[in-house]
CSV table of N, CA and C in Angstrom, one decimal:
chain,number,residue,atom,x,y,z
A,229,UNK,N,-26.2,-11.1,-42.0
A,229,UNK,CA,-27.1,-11.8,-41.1
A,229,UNK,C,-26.3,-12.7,-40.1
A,230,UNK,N,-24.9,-12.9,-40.5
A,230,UNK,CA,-24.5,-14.2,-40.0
A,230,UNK,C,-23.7,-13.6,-38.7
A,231,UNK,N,-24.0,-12.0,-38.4
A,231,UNK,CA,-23.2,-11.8,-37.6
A,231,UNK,C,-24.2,-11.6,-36.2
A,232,UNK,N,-25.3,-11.3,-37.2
A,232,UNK,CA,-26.4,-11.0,-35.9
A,232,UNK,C,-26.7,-12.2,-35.7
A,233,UNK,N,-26.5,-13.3,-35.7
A,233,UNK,CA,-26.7,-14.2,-35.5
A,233,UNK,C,-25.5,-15.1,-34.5
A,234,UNK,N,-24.5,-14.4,-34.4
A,234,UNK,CA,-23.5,-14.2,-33.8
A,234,UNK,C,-23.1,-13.7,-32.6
A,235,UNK,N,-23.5,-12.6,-32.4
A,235,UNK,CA,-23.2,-11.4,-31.6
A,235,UNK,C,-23.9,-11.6,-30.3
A,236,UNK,N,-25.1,-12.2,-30.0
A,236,UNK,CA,-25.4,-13.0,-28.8
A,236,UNK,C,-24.4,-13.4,-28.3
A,237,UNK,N,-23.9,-14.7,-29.1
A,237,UNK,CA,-22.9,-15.6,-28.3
A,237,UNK,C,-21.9,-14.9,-28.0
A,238,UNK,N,-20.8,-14.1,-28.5
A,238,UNK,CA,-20.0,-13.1,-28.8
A,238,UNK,C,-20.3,-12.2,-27.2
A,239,UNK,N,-21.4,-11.7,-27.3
A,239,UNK,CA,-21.8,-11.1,-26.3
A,239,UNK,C,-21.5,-11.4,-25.0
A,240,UNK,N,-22.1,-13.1,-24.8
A,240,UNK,CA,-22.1,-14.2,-23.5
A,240,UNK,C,-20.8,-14.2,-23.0
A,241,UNK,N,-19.9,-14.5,-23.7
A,241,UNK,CA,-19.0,-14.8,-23.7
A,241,UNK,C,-17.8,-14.0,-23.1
A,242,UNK,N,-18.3,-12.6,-23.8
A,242,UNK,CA,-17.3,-11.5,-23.0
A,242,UNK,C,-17.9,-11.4,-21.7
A,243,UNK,N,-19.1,-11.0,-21.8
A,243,UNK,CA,-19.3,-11.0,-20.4
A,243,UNK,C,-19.3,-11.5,-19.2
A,244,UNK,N,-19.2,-13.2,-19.6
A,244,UNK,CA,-18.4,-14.1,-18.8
A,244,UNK,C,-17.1,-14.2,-18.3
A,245,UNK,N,-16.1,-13.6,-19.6
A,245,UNK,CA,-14.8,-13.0,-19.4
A,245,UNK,C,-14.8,-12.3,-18.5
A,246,UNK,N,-15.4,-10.5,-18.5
A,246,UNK,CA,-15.0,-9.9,-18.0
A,246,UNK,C,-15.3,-10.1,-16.2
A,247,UNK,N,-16.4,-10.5,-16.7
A,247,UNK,CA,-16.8,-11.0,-14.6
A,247,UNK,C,-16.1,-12.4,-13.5
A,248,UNK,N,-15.1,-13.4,-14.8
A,248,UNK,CA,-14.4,-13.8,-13.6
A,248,UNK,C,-13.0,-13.4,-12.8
A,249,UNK,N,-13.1,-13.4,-12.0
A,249,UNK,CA,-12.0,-12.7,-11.3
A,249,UNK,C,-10.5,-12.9,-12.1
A,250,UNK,N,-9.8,-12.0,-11.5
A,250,UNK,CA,-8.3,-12.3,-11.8
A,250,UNK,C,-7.6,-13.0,-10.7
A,251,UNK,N,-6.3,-13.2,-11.2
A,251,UNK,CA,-5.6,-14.1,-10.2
A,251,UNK,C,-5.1,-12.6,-9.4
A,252,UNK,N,-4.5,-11.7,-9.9
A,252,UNK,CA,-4.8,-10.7,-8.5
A,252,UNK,C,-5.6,-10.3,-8.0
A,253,UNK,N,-6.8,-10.7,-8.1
A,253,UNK,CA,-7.9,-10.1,-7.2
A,253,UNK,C,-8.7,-11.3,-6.3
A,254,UNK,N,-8.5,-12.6,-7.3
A,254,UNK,CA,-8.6,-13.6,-6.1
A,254,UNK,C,-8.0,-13.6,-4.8
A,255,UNK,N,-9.2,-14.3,-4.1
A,255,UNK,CA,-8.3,-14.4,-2.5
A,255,UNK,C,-7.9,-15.7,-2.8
A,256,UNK,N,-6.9,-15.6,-2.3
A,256,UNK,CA,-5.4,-16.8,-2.1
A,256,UNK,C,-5.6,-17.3,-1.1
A,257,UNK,N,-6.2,-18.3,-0.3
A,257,UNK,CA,-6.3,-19.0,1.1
A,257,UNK,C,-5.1,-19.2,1.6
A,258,UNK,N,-4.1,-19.8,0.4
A,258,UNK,CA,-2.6,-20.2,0.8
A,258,UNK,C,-2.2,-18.8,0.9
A,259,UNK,N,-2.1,-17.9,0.4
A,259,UNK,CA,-1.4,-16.3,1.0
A,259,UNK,C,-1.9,-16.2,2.0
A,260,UNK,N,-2.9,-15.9,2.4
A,260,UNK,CA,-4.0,-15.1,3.2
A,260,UNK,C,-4.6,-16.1,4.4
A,261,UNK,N,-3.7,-17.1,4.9
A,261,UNK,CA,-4.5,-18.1,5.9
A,261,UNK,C,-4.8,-17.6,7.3
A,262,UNK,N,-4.6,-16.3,7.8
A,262,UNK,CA,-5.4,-16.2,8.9
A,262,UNK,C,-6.6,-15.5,8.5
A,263,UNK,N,-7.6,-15.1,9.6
A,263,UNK,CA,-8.4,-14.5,9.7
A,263,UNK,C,-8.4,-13.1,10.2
A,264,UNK,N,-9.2,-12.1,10.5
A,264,UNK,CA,-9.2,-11.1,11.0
A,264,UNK,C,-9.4,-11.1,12.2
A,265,UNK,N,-10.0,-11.7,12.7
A,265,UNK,CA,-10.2,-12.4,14.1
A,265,UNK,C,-9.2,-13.0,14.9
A,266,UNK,N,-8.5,-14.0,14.1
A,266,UNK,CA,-7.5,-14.3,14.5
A,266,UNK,C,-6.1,-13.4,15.1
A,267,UNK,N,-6.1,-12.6,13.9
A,267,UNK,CA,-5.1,-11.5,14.2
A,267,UNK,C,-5.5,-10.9,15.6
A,268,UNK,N,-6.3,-10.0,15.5
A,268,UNK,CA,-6.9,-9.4,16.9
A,268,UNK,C,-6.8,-10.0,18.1
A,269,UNK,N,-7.6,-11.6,17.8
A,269,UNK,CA,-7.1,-12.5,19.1
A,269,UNK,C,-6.0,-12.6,19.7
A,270,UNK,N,-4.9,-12.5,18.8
A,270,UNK,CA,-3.6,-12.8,19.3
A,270,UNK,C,-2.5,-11.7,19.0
A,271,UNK,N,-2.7,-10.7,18.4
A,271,UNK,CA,-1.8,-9.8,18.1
A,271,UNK,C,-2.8,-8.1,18.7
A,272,UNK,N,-3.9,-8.3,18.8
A,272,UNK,CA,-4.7,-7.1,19.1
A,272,UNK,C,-5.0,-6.0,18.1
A,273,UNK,N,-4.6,-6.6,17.0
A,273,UNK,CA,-5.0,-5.1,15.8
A,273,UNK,C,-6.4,-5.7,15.2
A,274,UNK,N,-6.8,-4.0,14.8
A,274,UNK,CA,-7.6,-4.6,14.0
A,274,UNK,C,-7.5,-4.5,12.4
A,275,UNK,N,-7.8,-5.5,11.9
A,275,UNK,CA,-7.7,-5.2,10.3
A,275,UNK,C,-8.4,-5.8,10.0
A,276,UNK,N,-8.4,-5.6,8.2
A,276,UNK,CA,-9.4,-6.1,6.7
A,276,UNK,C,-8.7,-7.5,7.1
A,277,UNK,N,-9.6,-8.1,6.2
A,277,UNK,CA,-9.6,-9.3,5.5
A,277,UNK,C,-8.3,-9.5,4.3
A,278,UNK,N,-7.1,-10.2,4.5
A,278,UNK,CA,-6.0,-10.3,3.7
A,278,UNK,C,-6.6,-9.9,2.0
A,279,UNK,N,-5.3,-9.7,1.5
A,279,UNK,CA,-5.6,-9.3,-0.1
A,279,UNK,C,-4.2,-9.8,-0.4
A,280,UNK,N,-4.2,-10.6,-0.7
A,280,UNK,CA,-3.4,-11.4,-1.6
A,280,UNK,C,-2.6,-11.4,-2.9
A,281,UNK,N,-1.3,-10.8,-3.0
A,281,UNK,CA,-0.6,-10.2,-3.7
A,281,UNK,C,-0.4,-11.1,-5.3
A,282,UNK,N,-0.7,-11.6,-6.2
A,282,UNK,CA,0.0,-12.4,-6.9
A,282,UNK,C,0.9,-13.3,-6.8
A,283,UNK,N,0.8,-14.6,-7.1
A,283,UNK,CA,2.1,-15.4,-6.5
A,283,UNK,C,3.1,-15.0,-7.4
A,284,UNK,N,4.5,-15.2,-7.0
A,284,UNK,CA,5.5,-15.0,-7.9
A,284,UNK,C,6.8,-16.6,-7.9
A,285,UNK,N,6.3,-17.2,-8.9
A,285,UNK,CA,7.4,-17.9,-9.0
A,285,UNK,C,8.6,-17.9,-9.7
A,286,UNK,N,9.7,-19.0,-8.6
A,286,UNK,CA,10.6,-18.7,-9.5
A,286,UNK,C,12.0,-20.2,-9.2
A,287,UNK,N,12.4,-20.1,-9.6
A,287,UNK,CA,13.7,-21.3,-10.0
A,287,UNK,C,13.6,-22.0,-8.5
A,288,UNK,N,12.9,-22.9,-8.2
A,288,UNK,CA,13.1,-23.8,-6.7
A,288,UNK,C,11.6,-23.4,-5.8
A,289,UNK,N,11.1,-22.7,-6.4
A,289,UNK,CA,9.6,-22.2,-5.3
A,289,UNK,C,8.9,-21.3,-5.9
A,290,UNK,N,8.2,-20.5,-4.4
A,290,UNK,CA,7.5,-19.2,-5.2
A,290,UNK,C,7.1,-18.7,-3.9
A,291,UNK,N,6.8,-17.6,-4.3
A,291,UNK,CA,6.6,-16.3,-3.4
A,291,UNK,C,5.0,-16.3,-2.9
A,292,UNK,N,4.5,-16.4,-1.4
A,292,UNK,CA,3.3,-15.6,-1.6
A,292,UNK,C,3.4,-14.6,-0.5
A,293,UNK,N,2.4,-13.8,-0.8
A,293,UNK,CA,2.2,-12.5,-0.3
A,293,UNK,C,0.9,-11.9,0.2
A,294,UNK,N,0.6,-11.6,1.4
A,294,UNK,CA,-0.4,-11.3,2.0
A,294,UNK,C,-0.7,-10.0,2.6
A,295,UNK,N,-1.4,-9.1,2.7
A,295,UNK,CA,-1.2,-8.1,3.5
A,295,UNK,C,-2.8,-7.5,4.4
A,296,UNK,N,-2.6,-7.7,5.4
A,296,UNK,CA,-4.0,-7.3,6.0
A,296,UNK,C,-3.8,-6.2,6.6
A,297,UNK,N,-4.4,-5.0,6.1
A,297,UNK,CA,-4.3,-3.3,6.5
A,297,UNK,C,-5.0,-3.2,7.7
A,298,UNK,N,-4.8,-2.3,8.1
A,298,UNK,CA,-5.6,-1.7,9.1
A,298,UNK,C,-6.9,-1.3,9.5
A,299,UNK,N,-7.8,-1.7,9.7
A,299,UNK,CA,-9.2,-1.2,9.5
A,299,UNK,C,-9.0,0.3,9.3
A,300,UNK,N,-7.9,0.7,10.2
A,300,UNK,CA,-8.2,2.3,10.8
A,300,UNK,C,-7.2,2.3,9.9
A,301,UNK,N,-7.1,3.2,8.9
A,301,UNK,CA,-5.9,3.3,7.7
A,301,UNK,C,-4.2,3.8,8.5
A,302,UNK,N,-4.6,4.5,9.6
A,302,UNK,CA,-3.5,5.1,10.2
A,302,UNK,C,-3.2,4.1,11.7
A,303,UNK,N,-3.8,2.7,11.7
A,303,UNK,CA,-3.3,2.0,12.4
A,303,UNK,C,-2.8,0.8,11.9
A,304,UNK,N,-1.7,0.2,12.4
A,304,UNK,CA,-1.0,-1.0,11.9
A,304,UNK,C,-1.7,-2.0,11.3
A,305,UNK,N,-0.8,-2.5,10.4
A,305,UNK,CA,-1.4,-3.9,9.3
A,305,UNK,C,0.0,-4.5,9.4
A,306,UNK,N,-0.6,-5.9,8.6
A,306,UNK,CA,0.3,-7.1,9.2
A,306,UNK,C,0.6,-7.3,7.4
A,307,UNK,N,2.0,-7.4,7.6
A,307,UNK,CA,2.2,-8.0,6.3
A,307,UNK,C,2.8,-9.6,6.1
A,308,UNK,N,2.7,-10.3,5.4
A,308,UNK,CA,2.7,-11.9,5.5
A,308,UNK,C,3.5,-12.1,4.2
A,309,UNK,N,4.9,-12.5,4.3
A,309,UNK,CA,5.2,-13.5,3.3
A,309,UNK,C,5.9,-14.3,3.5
A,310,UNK,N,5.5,-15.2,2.5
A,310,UNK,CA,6.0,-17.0,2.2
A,310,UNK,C,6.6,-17.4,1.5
A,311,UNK,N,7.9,-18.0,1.8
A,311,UNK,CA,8.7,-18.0,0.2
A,311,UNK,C,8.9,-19.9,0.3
A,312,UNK,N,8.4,-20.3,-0.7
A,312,UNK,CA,7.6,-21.8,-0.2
A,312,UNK,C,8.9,-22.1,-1.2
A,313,UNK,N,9.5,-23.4,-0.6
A,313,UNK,CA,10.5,-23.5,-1.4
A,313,UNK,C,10.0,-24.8,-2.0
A,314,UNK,N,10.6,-25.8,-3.2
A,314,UNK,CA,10.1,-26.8,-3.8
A,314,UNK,C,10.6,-28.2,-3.1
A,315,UNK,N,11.9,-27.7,-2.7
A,315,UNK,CA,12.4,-28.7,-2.3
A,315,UNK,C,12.5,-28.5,-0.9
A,316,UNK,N,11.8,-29.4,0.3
A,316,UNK,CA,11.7,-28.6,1.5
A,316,UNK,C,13.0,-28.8,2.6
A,317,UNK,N,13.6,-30.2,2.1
A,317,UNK,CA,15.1,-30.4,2.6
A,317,UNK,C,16.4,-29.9,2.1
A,318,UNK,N,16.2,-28.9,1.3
A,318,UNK,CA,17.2,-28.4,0.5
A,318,UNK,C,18.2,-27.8,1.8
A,319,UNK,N,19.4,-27.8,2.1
A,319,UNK,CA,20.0,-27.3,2.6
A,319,UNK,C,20.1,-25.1,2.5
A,320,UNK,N,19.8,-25.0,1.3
A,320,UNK,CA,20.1,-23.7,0.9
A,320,UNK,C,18.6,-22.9,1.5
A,321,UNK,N,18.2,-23.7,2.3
A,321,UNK,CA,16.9,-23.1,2.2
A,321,UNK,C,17.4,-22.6,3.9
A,322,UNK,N,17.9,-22.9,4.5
A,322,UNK,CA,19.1,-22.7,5.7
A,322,UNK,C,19.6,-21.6,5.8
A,323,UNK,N,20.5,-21.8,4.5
A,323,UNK,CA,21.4,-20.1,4.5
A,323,UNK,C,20.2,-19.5,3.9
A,324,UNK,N,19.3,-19.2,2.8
A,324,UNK,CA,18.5,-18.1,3.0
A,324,UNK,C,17.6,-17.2,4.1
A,325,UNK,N,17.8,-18.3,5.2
A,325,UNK,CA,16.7,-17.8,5.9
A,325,UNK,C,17.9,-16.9,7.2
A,326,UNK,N,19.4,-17.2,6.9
A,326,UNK,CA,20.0,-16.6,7.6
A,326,UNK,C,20.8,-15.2,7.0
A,327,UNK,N,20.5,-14.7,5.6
A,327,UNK,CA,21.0,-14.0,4.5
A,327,UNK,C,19.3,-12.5,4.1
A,328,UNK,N,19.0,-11.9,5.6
A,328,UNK,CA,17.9,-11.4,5.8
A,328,UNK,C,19.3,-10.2,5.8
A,329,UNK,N,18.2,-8.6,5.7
A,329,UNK,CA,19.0,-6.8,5.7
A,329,UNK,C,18.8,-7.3,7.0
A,330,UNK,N,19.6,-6.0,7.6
A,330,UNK,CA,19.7,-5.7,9.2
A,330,UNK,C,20.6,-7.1,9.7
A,331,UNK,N,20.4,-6.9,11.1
A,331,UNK,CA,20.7,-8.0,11.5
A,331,UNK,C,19.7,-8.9,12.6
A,332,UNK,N,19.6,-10.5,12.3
A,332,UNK,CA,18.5,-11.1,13.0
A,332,UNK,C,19.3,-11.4,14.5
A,333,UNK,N,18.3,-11.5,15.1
A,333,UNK,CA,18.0,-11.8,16.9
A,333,UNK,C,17.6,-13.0,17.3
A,334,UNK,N,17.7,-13.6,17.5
A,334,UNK,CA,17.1,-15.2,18.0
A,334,UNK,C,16.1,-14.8,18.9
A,335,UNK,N,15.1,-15.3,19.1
A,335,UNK,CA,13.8,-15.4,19.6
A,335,UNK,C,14.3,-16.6,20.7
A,336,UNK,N,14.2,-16.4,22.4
A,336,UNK,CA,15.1,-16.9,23.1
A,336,UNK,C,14.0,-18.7,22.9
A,337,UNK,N,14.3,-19.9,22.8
A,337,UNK,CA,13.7,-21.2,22.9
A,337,UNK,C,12.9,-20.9,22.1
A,338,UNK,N,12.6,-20.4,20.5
A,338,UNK,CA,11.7,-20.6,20.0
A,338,UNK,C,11.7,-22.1,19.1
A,339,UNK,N,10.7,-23.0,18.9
A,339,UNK,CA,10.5,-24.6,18.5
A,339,UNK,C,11.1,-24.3,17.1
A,340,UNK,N,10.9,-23.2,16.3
A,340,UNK,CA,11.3,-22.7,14.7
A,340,UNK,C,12.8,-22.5,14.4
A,341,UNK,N,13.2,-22.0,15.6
A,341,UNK,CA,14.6,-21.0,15.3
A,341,UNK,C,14.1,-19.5,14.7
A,342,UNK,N,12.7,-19.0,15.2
A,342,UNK,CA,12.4,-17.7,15.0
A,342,UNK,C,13.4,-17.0,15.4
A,343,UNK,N,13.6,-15.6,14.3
A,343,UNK,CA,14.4,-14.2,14.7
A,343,UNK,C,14.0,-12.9,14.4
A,344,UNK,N,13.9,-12.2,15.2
A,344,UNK,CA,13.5,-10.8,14.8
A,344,UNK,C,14.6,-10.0,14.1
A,345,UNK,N,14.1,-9.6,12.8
A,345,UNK,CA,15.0,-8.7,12.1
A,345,UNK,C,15.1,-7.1,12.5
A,346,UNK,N,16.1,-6.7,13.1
A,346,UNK,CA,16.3,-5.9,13.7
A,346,UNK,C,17.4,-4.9,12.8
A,347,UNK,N,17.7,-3.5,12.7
A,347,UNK,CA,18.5,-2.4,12.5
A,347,UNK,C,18.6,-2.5,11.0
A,348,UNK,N,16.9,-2.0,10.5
A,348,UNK,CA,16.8,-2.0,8.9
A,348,UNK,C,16.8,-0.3,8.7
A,349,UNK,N,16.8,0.3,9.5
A,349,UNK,CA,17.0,2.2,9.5
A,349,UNK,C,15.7,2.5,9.3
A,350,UNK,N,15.1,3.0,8.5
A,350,UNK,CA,13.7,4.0,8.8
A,350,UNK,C,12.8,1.9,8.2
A,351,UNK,N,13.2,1.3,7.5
A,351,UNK,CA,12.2,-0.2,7.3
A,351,UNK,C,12.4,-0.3,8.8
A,352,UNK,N,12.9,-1.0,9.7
A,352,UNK,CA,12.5,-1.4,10.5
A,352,UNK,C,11.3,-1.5,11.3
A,353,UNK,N,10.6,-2.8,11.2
A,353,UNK,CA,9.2,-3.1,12.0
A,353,UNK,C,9.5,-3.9,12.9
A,354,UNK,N,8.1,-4.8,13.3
A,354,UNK,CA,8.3,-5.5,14.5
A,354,UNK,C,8.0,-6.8,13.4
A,355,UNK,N,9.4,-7.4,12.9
A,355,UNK,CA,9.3,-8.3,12.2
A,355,UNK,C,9.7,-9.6,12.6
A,356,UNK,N,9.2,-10.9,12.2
A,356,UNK,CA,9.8,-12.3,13.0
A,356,UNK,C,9.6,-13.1,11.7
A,357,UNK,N,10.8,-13.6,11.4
A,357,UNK,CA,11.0,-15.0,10.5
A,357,UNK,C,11.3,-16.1,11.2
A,358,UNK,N,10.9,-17.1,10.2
A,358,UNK,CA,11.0,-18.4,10.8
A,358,UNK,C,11.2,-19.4,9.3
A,359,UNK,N,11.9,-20.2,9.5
A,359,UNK,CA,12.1,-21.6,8.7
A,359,UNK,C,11.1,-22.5,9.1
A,360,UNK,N,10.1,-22.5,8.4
A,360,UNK,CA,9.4,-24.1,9.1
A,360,UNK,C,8.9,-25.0,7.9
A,361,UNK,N,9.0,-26.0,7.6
A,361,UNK,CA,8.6,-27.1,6.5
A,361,UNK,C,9.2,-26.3,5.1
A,362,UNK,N,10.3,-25.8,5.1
A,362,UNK,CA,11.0,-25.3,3.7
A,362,UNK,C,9.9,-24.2,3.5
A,363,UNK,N,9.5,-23.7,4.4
A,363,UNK,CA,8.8,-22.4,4.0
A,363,UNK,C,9.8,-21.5,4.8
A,364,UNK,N,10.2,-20.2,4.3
A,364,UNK,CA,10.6,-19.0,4.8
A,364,UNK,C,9.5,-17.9,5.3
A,365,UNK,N,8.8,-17.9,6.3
A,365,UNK,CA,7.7,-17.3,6.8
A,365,UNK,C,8.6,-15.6,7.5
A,366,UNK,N,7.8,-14.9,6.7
A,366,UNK,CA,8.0,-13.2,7.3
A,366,UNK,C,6.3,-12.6,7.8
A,367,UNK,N,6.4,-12.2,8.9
A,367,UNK,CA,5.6,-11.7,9.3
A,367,UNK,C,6.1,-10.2,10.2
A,368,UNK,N,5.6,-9.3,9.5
A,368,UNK,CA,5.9,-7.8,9.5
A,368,UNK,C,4.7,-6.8,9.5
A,369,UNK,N,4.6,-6.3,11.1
A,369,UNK,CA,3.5,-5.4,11.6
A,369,UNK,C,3.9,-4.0,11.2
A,370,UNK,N,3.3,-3.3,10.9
A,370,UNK,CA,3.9,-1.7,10.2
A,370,UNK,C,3.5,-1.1,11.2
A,371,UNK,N,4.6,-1.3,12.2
A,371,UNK,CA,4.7,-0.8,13.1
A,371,UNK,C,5.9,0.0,13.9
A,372,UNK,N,6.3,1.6,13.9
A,372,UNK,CA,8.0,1.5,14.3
A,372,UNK,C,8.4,1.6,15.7
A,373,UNK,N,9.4,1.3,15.9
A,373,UNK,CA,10.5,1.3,16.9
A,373,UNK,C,9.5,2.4,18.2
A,374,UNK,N,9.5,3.3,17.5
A,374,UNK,CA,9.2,4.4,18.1
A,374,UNK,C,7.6,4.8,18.8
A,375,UNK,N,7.1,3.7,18.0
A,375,UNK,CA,5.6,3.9,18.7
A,375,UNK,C,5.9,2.4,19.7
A,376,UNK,N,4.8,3.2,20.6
A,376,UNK,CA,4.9,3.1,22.3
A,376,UNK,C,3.6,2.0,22.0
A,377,UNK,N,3.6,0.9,21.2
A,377,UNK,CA,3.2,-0.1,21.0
A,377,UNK,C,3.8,-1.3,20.6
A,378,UNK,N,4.7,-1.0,19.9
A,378,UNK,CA,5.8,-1.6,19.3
A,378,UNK,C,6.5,-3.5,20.1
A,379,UNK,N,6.6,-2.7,21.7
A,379,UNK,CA,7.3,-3.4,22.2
A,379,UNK,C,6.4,-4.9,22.4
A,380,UNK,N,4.7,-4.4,22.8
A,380,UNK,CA,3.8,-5.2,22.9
A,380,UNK,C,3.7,-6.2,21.6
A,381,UNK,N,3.5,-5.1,20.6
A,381,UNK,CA,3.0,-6.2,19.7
A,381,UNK,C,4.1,-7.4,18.9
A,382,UNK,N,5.5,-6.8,19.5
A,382,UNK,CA,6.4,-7.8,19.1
A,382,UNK,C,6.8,-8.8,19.9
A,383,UNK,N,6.0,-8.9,21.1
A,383,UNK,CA,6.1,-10.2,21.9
A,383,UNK,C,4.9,-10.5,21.5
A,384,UNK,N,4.0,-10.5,20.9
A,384,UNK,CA,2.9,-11.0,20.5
A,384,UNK,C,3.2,-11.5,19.6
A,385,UNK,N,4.0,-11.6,18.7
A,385,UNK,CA,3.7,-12.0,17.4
A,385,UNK,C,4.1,-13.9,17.3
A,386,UNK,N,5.4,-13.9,18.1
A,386,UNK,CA,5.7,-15.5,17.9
A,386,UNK,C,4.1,-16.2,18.6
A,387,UNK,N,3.9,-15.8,18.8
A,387,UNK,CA,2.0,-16.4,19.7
A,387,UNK,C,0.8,-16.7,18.4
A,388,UNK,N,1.3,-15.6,16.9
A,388,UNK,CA,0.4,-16.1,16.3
A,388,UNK,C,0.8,-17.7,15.6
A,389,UNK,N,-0.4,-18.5,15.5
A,389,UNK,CA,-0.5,-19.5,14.6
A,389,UNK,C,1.0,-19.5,13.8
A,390,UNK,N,1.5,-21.1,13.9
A,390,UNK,CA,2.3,-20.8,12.8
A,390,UNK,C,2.2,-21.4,11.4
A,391,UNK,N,3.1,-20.9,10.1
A,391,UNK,CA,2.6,-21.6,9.1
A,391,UNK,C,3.9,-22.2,8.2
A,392,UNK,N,3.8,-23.7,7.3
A,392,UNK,CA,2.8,-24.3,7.1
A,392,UNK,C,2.2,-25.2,7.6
């Protein structure tokens, strides 16, 4: 008797489990801070609504990760990461942001010291990092070299919003 008497609650309970979200399936505002609108306004693509990768921390910060696809699955999506450091004056946070594959480009007067990471072999996108408030900001349109868009959307990109 004492189980049927039980198994209600038992019951409530999972089922409350099972329906709140997970931390990977939550939307991360801090990963995911533009809009879809936004993107389009200033970069011209269209895409979803970010999905927001897991944070990943680790010894001095942590990682986040965003990625807003393509509406059209075979047209460009923006990928977004943040490597938020703890300590936002840290000096080392300097040389990481100059210890990028390929090699970076200066973005001519940019207010950040933005650079486009350039000569990653078949990775190569229309990528732009920047150092701002001990955040390491990457922002990478899956876009290559070779499409005849490319050039556009990487003068677009220092134009989007910046973060933090």
């Amino acid at each position: 008797m004492k189980l049927q008497s039980t198994f209600p609650a038992l019951l409530a309970a999972f089922t409350a489990a099972i329906s709140l979200p997970t931390p990977a399936l939550a939307q991360n505002s801090a990963a995911c801070p533009f809009t879809p609108a936004e993107i389009k306004q200033t970069l011209g693509l269209d895409v979803s609504a970010g999905a927001a990768r897991p944070d990943m921390a680790f010894a001095g910060g942590k990682l986040l990760a965003c990625r807003y696809n393509g509406a059209d699955p075979s047209k460009p999506g923006l990928w977004l990461n943040q490597t938020v450091m703890d300590n936002a004056k840290d000096p080392a946070n300097e040389r990481s942001f100059k210890m990028m594959a390929g090699k970076l480009k200066p973005v001519p007067n940019d207010p950040d010291g933005a650079a486009w990471q350039d000569d990653q072999g078949d990775l190569t996108n229309a990528t732009l990092h920047y150092l701002r408030n001990g955040s390491l900001v990457e922002l990478r349109v899956t876009v290559s070299p070779r499409d005849k868009a490319f050039a556009d959307i990487r003068a677009k990109l220092p134009k989007l919003r910046r973060l933090p």
